[in-house]
Coordinates of C-alpha atoms in Angstrom, one line a residue:
Chain A
M163 CA 15.9 -3.2 -16.4
K164 CA 16.4 -5.1 -13.7
W165 CA 13.3 -3.8 -11.9
I166 CA 12.2 -5.2 -15.4
T167 CA 13.6 -8.8 -14.5
Y168 CA 12.1 -8.3 -11.0
T169 CA 8.6 -7.8 -11.9
K170 CA 8.5 -10.5 -14.0
L171 CA 9.9 -12.7 -11.2
A172 CA 7.6 -11.7 -9.1
L173 CA 4.2 -12.4 -10.9
K174 CA 6.2 -15.5 -12.2
T175 CA 6.6 -16.4 -8.8
L176 CA 3.2 -15.1 -7.6
W177 CA 1.4 -17.0 -10.4
S178 CA 3.5 -19.7 -9.5
N179 CA 1.3 -20.4 -6.3
K180 CA -1.9 -19.5 -7.6
F181 CA -4.0 -20.0 -4.0
F182 CA -1.4 -17.0 -2.2
A183 CA -1.9 -15.7 -4.8
F184 CA -5.9 -15.3 -4.8
M185 CA -5.5 -14.8 -0.5
S186 CA -3.2 -11.7 -0.6
V187 CA -4.2 -9.9 -4.3
V188 CA -7.9 -9.8 -2.7
G189 CA -7.1 -9.2 1.2
V190 CA -5.3 -6.3 -0.6
A191 CA -8.5 -5.3 -3.1
V192 CA -11.0 -5.3 -0.4
T193 CA -8.6 -2.9 1.8
I194 CA -8.0 -0.5 -0.9
L195 CA -11.5 -0.9 -1.1
L196 CA -12.5 0.0 1.7
L197 CA -9.9 2.7 2.3
M198 CA -10.7 4.2 -1.3
L199 CA -14.4 4.2 0.0
A200 CA -13.5 6.0 3.1
S201 CA -11.5 8.4 1.2
I202 CA -14.0 9.5 -1.5
Q203 CA -16.7 9.8 1.3
W204 CA -14.4 12.4 3.0
D205 CA -12.9 13.3 0.2
N206 CA -16.6 14.4 -1.2
A207 CA -17.2 15.8 2.1
I208 CA -14.5 18.0 2.5
S209 CA -12.6 19.4 -0.9
P210 CA -13.3 22.6 -2.8
K211 CA -16.4 21.8 -5.7
A212 CA -19.2 23.6 -7.4
P213 CA -20.7 25.6 -5.5
E214 CA -19.1 24.7 -2.5
V215 CA -15.9 26.3 -4.6
N216 CA -14.7 28.1 -1.3
L217 CA -14.6 25.6 1.2
D218 CA -10.9 25.5 1.8
R219 CA -11.3 28.6 3.2
T220 CA -14.8 28.2 4.9
L221 CA -15.5 27.6 8.6
I222 CA -18.4 26.8 9.6
V223 CA -20.6 27.2 13.0
K224 CA -23.3 25.0 13.2
R225 CA -23.0 23.4 17.1
V226 CA -23.7 24.9 20.7
K227 CA -24.0 23.8 24.1
L228 CA -26.2 25.2 26.7
E229 CA -25.1 24.2 30.6
R230 CA -26.4 24.7 33.9
G231 CA -25.3 23.6 37.0
N232 CA -24.0 20.3 36.7
D233 CA -26.7 18.3 35.5
N234 CA -28.7 20.5 32.7
T235 CA -26.6 19.9 29.7
W236 CA -28.5 21.5 26.2
M237 CA -26.9 20.7 23.5
S238 CA -28.2 22.0 19.6
G239 CA -28.0 24.8 16.3
V240 CA -27.2 28.3 16.6
G241 CA -30.5 30.2 18.0
R242 CA -31.1 33.4 16.9
G243 CA -29.6 34.8 19.9
L244 CA -26.4 34.0 19.3
I245 CA -26.4 35.8 15.6
G246 CA -25.7 39.2 16.9
F247 CA -22.9 38.3 19.0
I248 CA -20.5 35.8 16.8
T249 CA -21.4 37.4 13.1
D250 CA -21.2 41.0 13.2
S251 CA -18.3 41.2 16.0
I252 CA -16.2 38.8 13.5
K253 CA -14.3 41.6 11.8
S254 CA -11.4 38.8 10.0
A255 CA -14.3 37.0 8.1
Q256 CA -14.2 38.7 4.4
T257 CA -18.0 37.3 4.3
V258 CA -20.7 35.7 7.4
S259 CA -23.5 33.7 6.4
V260 CA -27.0 32.6 8.4
F261 CA -29.1 29.2 7.2
M262 CA -30.9 26.9 8.2
S263 CA -32.1 23.7 7.1
S264 CA -35.4 23.2 6.0
E265 CA -38.1 21.0 4.3
L266 CA -39.8 22.0 1.1
N267 CA -43.5 19.8 0.4
I268 CA -44.5 20.2 -3.5
T269 CA -47.6 19.0 -3.4
M270 CA -48.7 17.9 -6.5
D271 CA -52.0 15.5 -8.1
Q272 CA -49.9 13.2 -7.6
G273 CA -49.6 13.7 -4.1
T274 CA -46.9 15.5 -1.8
S275 CA -42.9 15.1 -2.5
Q276 CA -41.0 15.9 0.3
H277 CA -37.5 17.7 -0.8
S278 CA -34.8 19.6 1.3
A279 CA -34.5 23.2 1.4
L280 CA -32.3 25.8 3.2
M281 CA -33.4 29.6 4.5
V282 CA -30.2 31.4 3.9
D283 CA -29.4 35.2 3.8
P284 CA -28.4 37.2 0.3
N285 CA -24.4 36.4 2.1
F286 CA -25.0 32.7 0.7
W287 CA -25.0 33.4 -2.4
Q288 CA -21.1 35.4 -2.4
I289 CA -19.9 32.1 -0.3
H290 CA -21.5 29.9 -2.6
Q291 CA -21.0 29.9 -6.4
F292 CA -24.6 28.9 -7.4
E293 CA -24.8 27.6 -11.6
F294 CA -28.4 30.1 -12.1
I295 CA -29.8 28.2 -15.2
D296 CA -32.4 31.7 -15.1
G297 CA -32.9 33.8 -13.1
R298 CA -31.1 35.1 -10.4
P299 CA -31.0 35.2 -6.0
F300 CA -32.4 37.0 -3.7
T301 CA -31.2 40.6 -3.2
Q302 CA -30.1 42.4 0.2
P303 CA -33.6 45.1 -0.3
E304 CA -35.5 42.0 -0.8
Y305 CA -34.6 40.1 1.8
D306 CA -34.7 42.8 4.7
A307 CA -38.8 43.4 2.3
K308 CA -39.5 39.4 3.3
A309 CA -40.4 38.8 -0.4
Q310 CA -41.6 35.9 -0.5
V311 CA -39.1 34.2 -3.0
V312 CA -37.4 31.3 -3.7
V313 CA -34.3 30.0 -5.7
I314 CA -35.6 26.3 -6.9
N315 CA -33.3 23.6 -8.8
Q316 CA -33.9 21.9 -11.7
N317 CA -35.1 18.8 -10.0
V318 CA -37.7 21.0 -8.2
N319 CA -38.0 23.5 -12.0
R320 CA -39.0 19.7 -13.6
I321 CA -41.5 18.9 -11.3
L322 CA -43.2 22.1 -10.5
F323 CA -42.8 23.5 -14.6
G324 CA -41.7 20.6 -16.6
E325 CA -39.2 21.6 -19.0
E326 CA -40.0 25.1 -19.0
S327 CA -38.4 27.9 -17.0
G328 CA -40.2 28.4 -13.2
V329 CA -38.7 32.1 -13.4
G330 CA -41.3 34.1 -12.6
K331 CA -44.1 31.6 -11.6
T332 CA -45.3 30.9 -8.2
M333 CA -45.2 28.1 -5.9
V334 CA -47.0 26.9 -2.8
I335 CA -44.3 26.1 0.0
R336 CA -46.4 25.7 3.5
G337 CA -49.5 27.4 2.5
Q338 CA -47.8 30.8 1.0
V339 CA -47.7 31.8 -2.6
Y340 CA -43.7 32.2 -3.2
T341 CA -42.2 33.5 -6.5
V342 CA -39.7 31.9 -8.2
I343 CA -36.7 34.2 -9.4
G344 CA -33.8 31.7 -10.0
V345 CA -33.2 27.7 -10.8
V346 CA -30.2 26.2 -10.2
A347 CA -27.8 23.2 -12.0
D348 CA -28.9 20.5 -9.4
I349 CA -26.5 20.1 -7.3
S350 CA -23.9 17.0 -5.2
I351 CA -25.6 15.8 -1.7
T352 CA -22.2 16.1 -1.3
C353 CA -21.5 20.0 -1.0
H354 CA -22.8 19.1 2.8
N355 CA -23.3 23.2 4.0
A356 CA -25.0 24.1 0.6
Y357 CA -27.3 21.8 -0.9
A358 CA -30.8 21.5 -0.9
E359 CA -33.6 21.7 -4.0
A360 CA -34.9 25.5 -2.5
W361 CA -33.6 28.2 -1.4
A362 CA -35.4 30.9 0.4
P363 CA -34.9 34.0 2.5
L364 CA -34.0 33.7 6.3
S365 CA -35.3 36.8 7.3
L366 CA -38.9 35.3 6.1
V367 CA -38.7 33.3 9.8
M368 CA -36.1 34.8 11.4
Q369 CA -38.4 37.0 13.6
R370 CA -41.1 34.2 14.2
M371 CA -37.9 32.3 16.3
N372 CA -37.3 32.9 19.6
A373 CA -34.5 35.3 20.9
D374 CA -32.8 31.9 22.7
Y375 CA -28.6 30.8 22.0
L376 CA -30.2 27.4 21.3
G377 CA -31.5 26.8 18.0
S378 CA -31.3 25.4 14.4
L379 CA -29.3 27.6 12.5
S380 CA -26.0 27.5 11.1
V381 CA -22.8 30.0 10.7
L382 CA -20.2 30.3 7.6
Y383 CA -17.9 32.2 7.5
L384 CA -15.4 33.1 4.5
A385 CA -11.6 33.5 5.1
K386 CA -9.9 35.8 2.4
S387 CA -7.0 33.3 3.8
K388 CA -6.8 30.2 5.1
A389 CA -4.4 32.1 7.4
D390 CA -6.9 34.1 9.1
F391 CA -8.6 31.1 10.4
S392 CA -7.1 31.0 13.2
A393 CA -8.4 35.1 13.8
I394 CA -12.1 34.6 12.9
K395 CA -11.6 31.3 15.4
S396 CA -9.9 33.4 18.5
E397 CA -12.4 36.3 17.4
V398 CA -15.5 33.4 17.5
K399 CA -13.8 32.6 20.9
E400 CA -13.7 36.3 22.2
A401 CA -17.3 36.6 21.4
E402 CA -18.2 33.0 23.3
R403 CA -16.3 34.3 26.2
K404 CA -18.1 38.1 26.7
I405 CA -21.8 36.3 25.8
N406 CA -20.4 34.0 28.8
T407 CA -19.7 36.9 31.5
T408 CA -23.5 38.2 30.3
L409 CA -24.8 34.9 31.2
E410 CA -26.2 34.4 35.0
K411 CA -23.0 33.0 37.4
D412 CA -24.4 29.1 36.8
M413 CA -25.0 28.6 33.3
R414 CA -21.8 28.6 30.8
L415 CA -22.3 28.8 27.0
F416 CA -20.1 26.5 24.1
I417 CA -19.7 27.6 21.0
A418 CA -18.2 24.6 18.8
G419 CA -16.1 25.3 16.2
P420 CA -15.8 27.0 14.1
D421 CA -14.9 24.5 12.6
T422 CA -13.1 23.6 8.5
S423 CA -14.6 21.6 6.7
L424 CA -12.4 19.0 8.2
E425 CA -13.0 19.2 11.5
A426 CA -17.3 20.0 10.6
Y427 CA -16.8 16.4 9.0
F428 CA -15.3 14.3 12.2
R429 CA -16.7 16.6 15.0
G430 CA -19.7 13.6 15.0
Y431 CA -22.9 14.6 17.5
G432 CA -21.0 14.0 21.0
D433 CA -20.1 16.4 23.6
P434 CA -18.7 19.3 21.2
E435 CA -16.1 20.6 24.3
E436 CA -14.8 17.0 23.8
F437 CA -13.8 17.1 20.6
N438 CA -10.4 18.9 19.9
G439 CA -10.8 20.0 16.4
A440 CA -8.1 19.4 13.6
V441 CA -6.0 17.0 16.2
D442 CA -8.8 14.8 17.0
A443 CA -9.5 14.5 13.2
W444 CA -7.1 13.3 12.4
I445 CA -6.7 11.3 15.2
D446 CA -9.4 9.7 13.5
I447 CA -8.0 9.6 10.4
I448 CA -4.5 7.8 11.4
I449 CA -6.8 5.4 13.7
R450 CA -9.2 4.4 10.7
L451 CA -6.4 3.6 8.7
L452 CA -4.3 1.5 11.8
I453 CA -7.5 -0.9 11.5
L454 CA -7.9 -1.3 7.6
M455 CA -4.1 -1.6 7.6
I456 CA -3.3 -3.7 11.2
I457 CA -5.9 -7.1 9.2
P458 CA -4.5 -7.0 5.3
T459 CA -0.7 -6.4 7.1
I460 CA -1.0 -9.4 9.5
N461 CA -2.9 -11.3 7.4
L462 CA 0.4 -10.8 4.3
I463 CA 2.8 -11.5 7.4
A464 CA 1.4 -15.1 8.1
L465 CA 0.9 -16.0 4.5
N466 CA 4.3 -14.8 4.1
L467 CA 5.3 -16.8 6.3
T468 CA 3.8 -19.7 5.6
R469 CA 5.9 -19.2 2.4
I470 CA 8.7 -19.5 3.3
D471 CA 9.5 -23.3 4.0
E472 CA 8.2 -23.4 0.4
R473 CA 10.6 -20.9 -0.9
K474 CA 13.8 -22.2 1.1
E475 CA 15.6 -23.5 -1.8
E476 CA 14.7 -20.8 -4.1
I477 CA 16.4 -18.1 -1.1
A478 CA 19.0 -20.4 -1.0
V479 CA 20.2 -20.8 -4.4
R480 CA 20.0 -16.8 -5.1
K481 CA 22.1 -16.8 -1.8
S482 CA 24.9 -18.9 -3.7
F483 CA 24.4 -17.0 -6.7
G484 CA 25.4 -13.9 -4.9
A485 CA 22.4 -13.3 -3.5
S486 CA 23.5 -10.6 -0.4
R487 CA 20.5 -10.8 3.0
W488 CA 19.8 -7.2 1.8
V489 CA 19.4 -8.3 -1.6
I490 CA 17.1 -11.2 -0.7
V491 CA 14.9 -8.9 1.7
R492 CA 14.8 -6.2 -1.2
Q493 CA 13.8 -8.6 -4.1
L494 CA 11.4 -10.3 -1.4
L495 CA 9.8 -6.5 -0.1
Y496 CA 9.4 -5.6 -4.1
E497 CA 7.7 -9.0 -4.7
N498 CA 5.1 -8.3 -1.8
I499 CA 5.1 -4.0 -3.2
V500 CA 4.0 -5.9 -6.7
V501 CA 1.1 -8.1 -4.9
C502 CA -0.3 -5.4 -3.1
F503 CA 0.0 -3.4 -5.8
I504 CA -2.3 -5.4 -8.5
G505 CA -4.3 -6.0 -5.7
G506 CA -4.4 -2.0 -4.8
V507 CA -5.1 -1.2 -8.2
I508 CA -8.2 -4.0 -8.8
G509 CA -9.5 -2.5 -5.4
L510 CA -10.0 0.8 -7.0
L511 CA -10.8 0.1 -10.3
V512 CA -14.1 -2.0 -8.1
S513 CA -13.8 0.8 -5.1
I514 CA -14.4 3.7 -8.2
W515 CA -18.0 1.5 -9.3
C516 CA -18.7 1.1 -6.0
A517 CA -18.7 4.7 -5.3
Y518 CA -21.1 5.3 -8.5
A519 CA -23.2 2.0 -8.2
F520 CA -24.0 2.5 -4.1
S521 CA -23.7 6.0 -4.2
E522 CA -27.0 6.5 -2.1
L523 CA -25.6 4.6 0.5
L524 CA -22.9 6.0 0.6
F525 CA -22.8 9.8 0.2
E526 CA -26.8 10.5 1.7
P527 CA -26.7 11.9 5.3
S528 CA -29.1 10.0 7.6
W529 CA -30.2 13.3 8.2
N530 CA -31.5 13.1 4.3
Q531 CA -35.6 12.2 3.9
S532 CA -35.2 12.1 0.3
F533 CA -32.5 11.4 -2.1
G534 CA -30.9 13.6 -4.0
H535 CA -28.3 14.5 -6.5
V536 CA -25.0 13.4 -6.3
D537 CA -22.7 14.0 -8.5
V538 CA -19.0 11.8 -6.8
H539 CA -16.0 13.5 -6.8
F540 CA -12.2 12.0 -7.5
S541 CA -9.1 13.8 -6.2
P542 CA -6.4 12.9 -7.3
Y543 CA -4.8 12.9 -4.3
V544 CA -7.5 9.7 -2.7
F545 CA -5.5 8.2 -5.7
I546 CA -2.2 9.0 -5.6
G547 CA -2.7 8.0 -1.3
S548 CA -3.9 4.9 -1.7
L549 CA -0.7 4.3 -3.6
V550 CA 1.4 5.4 -0.8
F551 CA -0.8 3.0 1.6
V552 CA -0.2 0.2 -0.8
F553 CA 3.3 0.6 -0.8
I554 CA 3.3 1.4 3.2
L555 CA 1.2 -1.4 3.0
G556 CA 4.1 -3.9 1.2
I557 CA 7.0 -2.6 3.3
L558 CA 4.8 -3.7 6.9
S559 CA 3.6 -6.6 5.4
G560 CA 7.0 -8.1 3.3
I561 CA 9.5 -7.0 5.9
V562 CA 9.6 -9.5 9.3
P563 CA 8.9 -12.5 6.4
A564 CA 11.3 -11.2 3.9
Y565 CA 14.0 -10.5 7.1
K566 CA 13.5 -13.9 8.3
T567 CA 13.4 -15.7 5.2
A568 CA 16.9 -13.9 3.9
K569 CA 18.3 -15.1 6.6
L570 CA 17.9 -18.9 6.3
S571 CA 21.4 -20.4 6.1
P572 CA 22.1 -21.7 2.1
A573 CA 24.0 -24.3 3.3
L574 CA 21.1 -26.2 6.0
A575 CA 18.1 -24.9 3.5
L576 CA 19.6 -26.7 -0.2
K577 CA 19.8 -29.8 2.7
G578 CA 16.7 -29.4 3.8
G579 CA 17.1 -28.5 7.4
E580 CA 15.8 -25.8 8.9
Q581 CA 17.2 -22.7 10.0
Chain B
M43 CA 43.5 -21.4 -5.7
I44 CA 41.5 -23.0 -2.6
Q45 CA 43.7 -23.8 0.4
L46 CA 41.9 -25.4 3.7
H47 CA 44.4 -24.9 6.7
D48 CA 43.7 -27.1 9.4
V49 CA 39.6 -27.1 8.8
T50 CA 36.9 -28.6 11.4
K51 CA 33.5 -28.7 11.3
I52 CA 31.1 -29.3 14.0
Y53 CA 27.6 -29.8 14.3
R54 CA 26.1 -28.7 17.5
T55 CA 22.1 -29.8 18.8
R56 CA 21.4 -29.4 22.4
S57 CA 22.3 -33.3 23.1
V58 CA 24.7 -34.4 20.2
E59 CA 28.2 -33.3 18.8
T60 CA 28.7 -34.0 15.5
V61 CA 32.3 -33.9 13.9
A62 CA 31.6 -33.5 9.9
L63 CA 34.7 -32.5 9.0
D64 CA 38.1 -32.7 11.2
S65 CA 41.4 -31.2 10.9
I66 CA 41.2 -30.9 6.8
N67 CA 44.2 -29.6 5.2
L68 CA 43.7 -29.3 2.0
T69 CA 45.4 -27.1 -1.5
V70 CA 43.8 -27.0 -5.2
D71 CA 45.6 -25.1 -7.8
K72 CA 43.9 -23.1 -10.4
G73 CA 42.5 -24.8 -12.9
E74 CA 43.0 -28.7 -11.2
F75 CA 39.9 -30.7 -11.2
I76 CA 39.9 -32.1 -8.1
S77 CA 37.0 -35.4 -7.3
V78 CA 36.5 -35.7 -3.6
M79 CA 35.1 -39.1 -2.6
G80 CA 34.1 -40.9 0.1
P81 CA 30.7 -42.7 2.1
S82 CA 27.5 -40.6 2.4
G83 CA 27.8 -38.8 5.5
C84 CA 31.5 -38.5 5.1
G85 CA 32.0 -34.0 5.4
K86 CA 32.3 -34.1 1.4
S87 CA 29.0 -32.0 0.5
T88 CA 30.2 -29.8 4.1
L89 CA 33.9 -29.2 2.3
L90 CA 31.8 -28.2 -0.6
N91 CA 29.7 -25.5 1.1
I92 CA 32.8 -24.4 3.9
V93 CA 34.8 -24.3 0.1
G94 CA 31.7 -22.7 -1.6
L95 CA 31.1 -19.8 1.3
L96 CA 27.9 -21.2 2.1
D97 CA 28.8 -22.3 5.3
N98 CA 31.7 -21.3 8.3
P99 CA 34.1 -24.0 9.5
S100 CA 34.3 -24.2 13.4
K101 CA 38.2 -24.2 13.0
G102 CA 40.4 -22.8 10.6
L103 CA 41.4 -21.7 7.9
V104 CA 40.0 -21.3 4.1
T105 CA 41.4 -19.1 1.3
I106 CA 40.4 -18.1 -1.9
D107 CA 42.9 -16.9 -3.9
G108 CA 45.1 -16.1 -0.9
K109 CA 42.2 -14.3 1.0
Q110 CA 40.4 -15.2 4.0
W111 CA 36.7 -14.9 3.2
D112 CA 34.4 -16.0 5.7
K113 CA 35.0 -13.5 8.4
Q114 CA 34.0 -10.8 5.5
S115 CA 30.2 -9.1 6.0
D116 CA 27.1 -10.9 4.4
K117 CA 27.6 -8.1 0.8
V118 CA 31.3 -9.5 0.4
I119 CA 31.3 -13.1 1.0
A120 CA 27.6 -12.8 -1.2
Q121 CA 29.8 -11.1 -4.0
V122 CA 32.9 -13.6 -3.7
R123 CA 30.2 -16.4 -4.4
N124 CA 28.9 -14.5 -6.9
R125 CA 31.8 -13.6 -8.6
T126 CA 34.5 -16.6 -8.2
I127 CA 32.1 -19.2 -7.5
G128 CA 29.7 -21.5 -9.5
F129 CA 27.6 -24.4 -7.5
I130 CA 25.8 -27.6 -9.8
F131 CA 23.9 -29.5 -7.1
Q132 CA 22.6 -33.0 -6.8
S133 CA 19.6 -32.0 -7.4
F134 CA 19.8 -29.4 -9.9
H135 CA 17.5 -27.1 -7.1
L136 CA 16.4 -25.6 -10.2
I137 CA 14.0 -22.6 -9.5
N138 CA 10.6 -23.9 -10.8
A139 CA 8.0 -20.9 -11.6
L140 CA 11.2 -19.8 -14.2
S141 CA 12.2 -20.8 -16.9
V142 CA 15.9 -21.8 -18.7
T143 CA 16.8 -18.3 -19.7
D144 CA 15.2 -16.9 -16.3
N145 CA 17.2 -19.6 -14.4
V146 CA 20.4 -19.3 -16.1
E147 CA 20.4 -15.6 -15.8
V148 CA 19.6 -15.8 -11.5
P149 CA 23.9 -15.2 -11.2
L150 CA 24.1 -12.0 -13.6
L151 CA 20.7 -10.5 -11.8
Y152 CA 23.4 -9.9 -9.0
R153 CA 25.7 -7.8 -10.2
N154 CA 26.0 -5.7 -13.0
V155 CA 25.4 -6.4 -16.4
G156 CA 22.9 -4.7 -18.4
S157 CA 19.9 -6.6 -19.8
K158 CA 21.0 -6.9 -23.8
E159 CA 24.0 -8.2 -22.1
R160 CA 23.0 -10.2 -19.3
K161 CA 20.5 -11.5 -22.5
R162 CA 24.3 -12.5 -24.5
L163 CA 25.8 -14.4 -21.4
V164 CA 22.5 -16.5 -20.9
A165 CA 22.3 -17.5 -24.9
E166 CA 26.2 -18.3 -25.1
A167 CA 25.8 -20.4 -21.4
I168 CA 21.8 -22.3 -22.3
E169 CA 23.6 -22.8 -26.3
R170 CA 27.7 -24.3 -24.5
V171 CA 25.5 -26.7 -22.5
G172 CA 23.4 -27.7 -25.8
L173 CA 18.9 -26.2 -24.3
S174 CA 19.2 -23.8 -26.6
H175 CA 16.0 -25.4 -28.2
R176 CA 14.8 -25.4 -24.7
A177 CA 15.4 -22.0 -23.7
K178 CA 11.7 -21.3 -23.1
H179 CA 10.9 -24.6 -21.1
F180 CA 10.3 -24.9 -17.7
P181 CA 12.3 -27.2 -15.8
A182 CA 8.8 -29.3 -14.8
E183 CA 9.4 -29.6 -18.8
L184 CA 12.5 -31.1 -18.7
S185 CA 14.3 -34.0 -18.2
G186 CA 16.8 -35.2 -15.4
G187 CA 19.6 -34.7 -17.7
Q188 CA 18.7 -31.4 -19.2
C189 CA 18.3 -30.2 -15.7
Q190 CA 21.4 -30.5 -15.0
R191 CA 22.4 -29.2 -18.2
V192 CA 20.4 -25.8 -16.8
A193 CA 22.0 -26.1 -13.7
I194 CA 25.6 -25.9 -15.5
A195 CA 24.6 -23.4 -17.3
R196 CA 24.2 -21.3 -14.4
A197 CA 26.9 -22.0 -12.7
I198 CA 28.9 -21.0 -15.8
V199 CA 26.9 -17.9 -16.6
G200 CA 29.1 -15.2 -14.7
N201 CA 32.3 -17.0 -15.7
P202 CA 33.7 -17.7 -12.2
Q203 CA 36.8 -19.4 -11.7
I204 CA 35.7 -22.0 -9.4
I205 CA 32.4 -24.8 -10.3
L206 CA 31.6 -26.9 -6.9
A207 CA 29.8 -29.9 -8.3
D208 CA 28.5 -32.2 -5.6
E209 CA 27.6 -34.8 -6.8
P210 CA 26.1 -33.6 -10.5
T211 CA 25.8 -36.9 -12.1
G212 CA 23.8 -38.3 -8.9
N213 CA 20.6 -38.3 -10.1
L214 CA 21.3 -39.3 -13.5
D215 CA 21.7 -42.3 -15.6
S216 CA 24.8 -43.1 -17.3
R217 CA 24.3 -41.6 -20.6
N218 CA 23.3 -38.3 -19.3
G219 CA 26.3 -38.7 -16.4
A220 CA 28.6 -39.4 -19.1
E221 CA 27.4 -36.1 -21.0
V222 CA 27.5 -33.5 -18.0
M223 CA 31.0 -35.3 -17.0
N224 CA 32.5 -34.4 -20.9
I225 CA 30.4 -30.4 -20.2
L226 CA 32.8 -30.5 -16.4
N227 CA 35.7 -31.3 -18.6
S228 CA 35.4 -28.9 -21.3
L229 CA 35.2 -26.4 -18.6
N230 CA 38.4 -27.5 -17.1
A231 CA 40.2 -27.7 -20.2
D232 CA 39.0 -24.4 -22.7
M233 CA 37.9 -22.1 -19.7
G234 CA 40.5 -22.8 -17.4
A235 CA 37.7 -23.3 -14.3
T236 CA 39.1 -25.1 -11.2
I237 CA 36.3 -27.9 -9.9
V238 CA 36.1 -29.7 -7.2
M239 CA 33.5 -32.5 -7.4
V240 CA 31.5 -34.8 -5.5
T241 CA 31.5 -38.3 -6.2
H242 CA 30.7 -41.5 -5.7
D243 CA 31.4 -43.0 -8.5
E244 CA 35.2 -44.5 -9.6
N245 CA 34.3 -44.0 -13.2
L246 CA 33.9 -40.6 -13.3
A247 CA 36.7 -39.5 -10.6
E248 CA 39.6 -41.5 -12.8
K249 CA 38.5 -38.9 -15.3
T250 CA 40.1 -35.9 -13.2
G251 CA 43.1 -35.0 -12.1
R252 CA 43.1 -35.8 -8.7
T253 CA 40.8 -37.1 -5.9
I254 CA 40.8 -37.2 -2.5
R255 CA 39.2 -39.4 -0.3
F256 CA 37.2 -39.0 3.0
F257 CA 35.6 -40.7 5.7
D258 CA 34.3 -40.4 9.1
G259 CA 35.4 -35.8 8.4
R260 CA 39.0 -37.2 7.6
Q261 CA 41.0 -37.4 4.5
V262 CA 42.0 -40.4 4.6
Q263 CA 44.1 -39.4 0.7

């Protein structure tokens, strides 16, 4: 019950200096807002959600690097020449899928609209769990036969066919007539591996690709469990080693990954060899957290230190009536945590509003030409993580001022003297 | 109850050394009400701070209930202050952000007393100083005399054996001063509290059991 009294005292003390209260709460709220937005973005990129329900069991290779001598370096997506090496030979994976990003131009009376498309293989439908409103995905025989079939989302269906289902109807993509065989629910643009508005067989374009190591393909590996990740990674590295033995002496190939969703999110577009996987991802996260934490911590420390003078008399009274140094430290820390918590809750609420209000800015990948559907996913872990962050922030920003304040000599403080 | 043996307190700065108390020997018996008099700067408040364990002597020995406390840990000294001593200050030193009730409750927050019991003790203490009708008010809404009565309620809420009052009537008019003095006398008489009161007022000093006088840090009577 004493904590209720402490909380009441903390709120009263906070309210007694409204400027301090405002500065402290706003400082923390802005920090939590930034942290939450970064976390929501991050969480939406790496957490499993429909149709990427297996994201936590999925690895991906999106980039390769090819070097000739010391001067020539090329970096791009996976080329067709690599596919045989890094798909069939990966025995630890439950399923392997190859896909490629593309675009779909829909010509209508009003003009042309551009939509994201993916050229995929049949395994793609096993790795991701799409919700089919009507129809079905294409089959292996259709894929092998290079059937001109396409699965579209509800949005494209609405544009082309209105409220009727487009299944069984035809549409023109780049001058070719395709038959719509499935309509799926719109998926969020935050599903980085599965997002598109139309999905067609990769076999239709595969033969037209050069058999180079560099290209524009990506490879997904579905593991039976996370425990198989290291085996899959080892097999891909072994495949890379074998490929390198077949290359000319001055050439070297490097396959980036395969990456977990976390690694893929933090890999960026720099030299793939300089990215150290999960270690770099966590270093990146910790640096971002520290940067986010340093500014409000310094702000709160400064504000709390300026309040020492103001609260000297109160602390001296508390000590006179039996508060030990530790009790004063604990009480001031608790007050600071309460301030941080209030700021944190405001930051959390504003961040939820921002996540919806500014979803285009927050979630639209730079490569996407047209804005797609966004489902903002809120993980309880992000909320719990933010509250833990608030708690740590409260302790870090409160400990030095609290300790300094608790050291005040009550006799001198009551006389108005300095420590 | 309280014994000071050869207590000296020296305040040192880089260039100046000030002897605030010089070889003080004093015994205050249990249940005694004594007044400490002397001109400003003679060491009266320093004496209260040392007796109240708010400050340490530079030399000498202070015992309360036969025990020397100044060498103990901060936690132990804090416990003694909490359970044995109640302070009343000239300028009240109430916490402005807190109501009368919350101010009086402060000493009880630092001991194991349940919420209901705290409320009861606080209500009793406030009633004893005749301020029940002001329990929810804040210090800024009270007169000087009322503030000092709140400070007395805070000092007695934990039922301490010793009350140290540093010029408790110094900021009050004669009527309020007399009221405060009556409360202190009744605490001494009814509760058997040992009271050490610093005052400039000869009339008030006469109402206490014994008066000791200080001059330039030395006890002269």
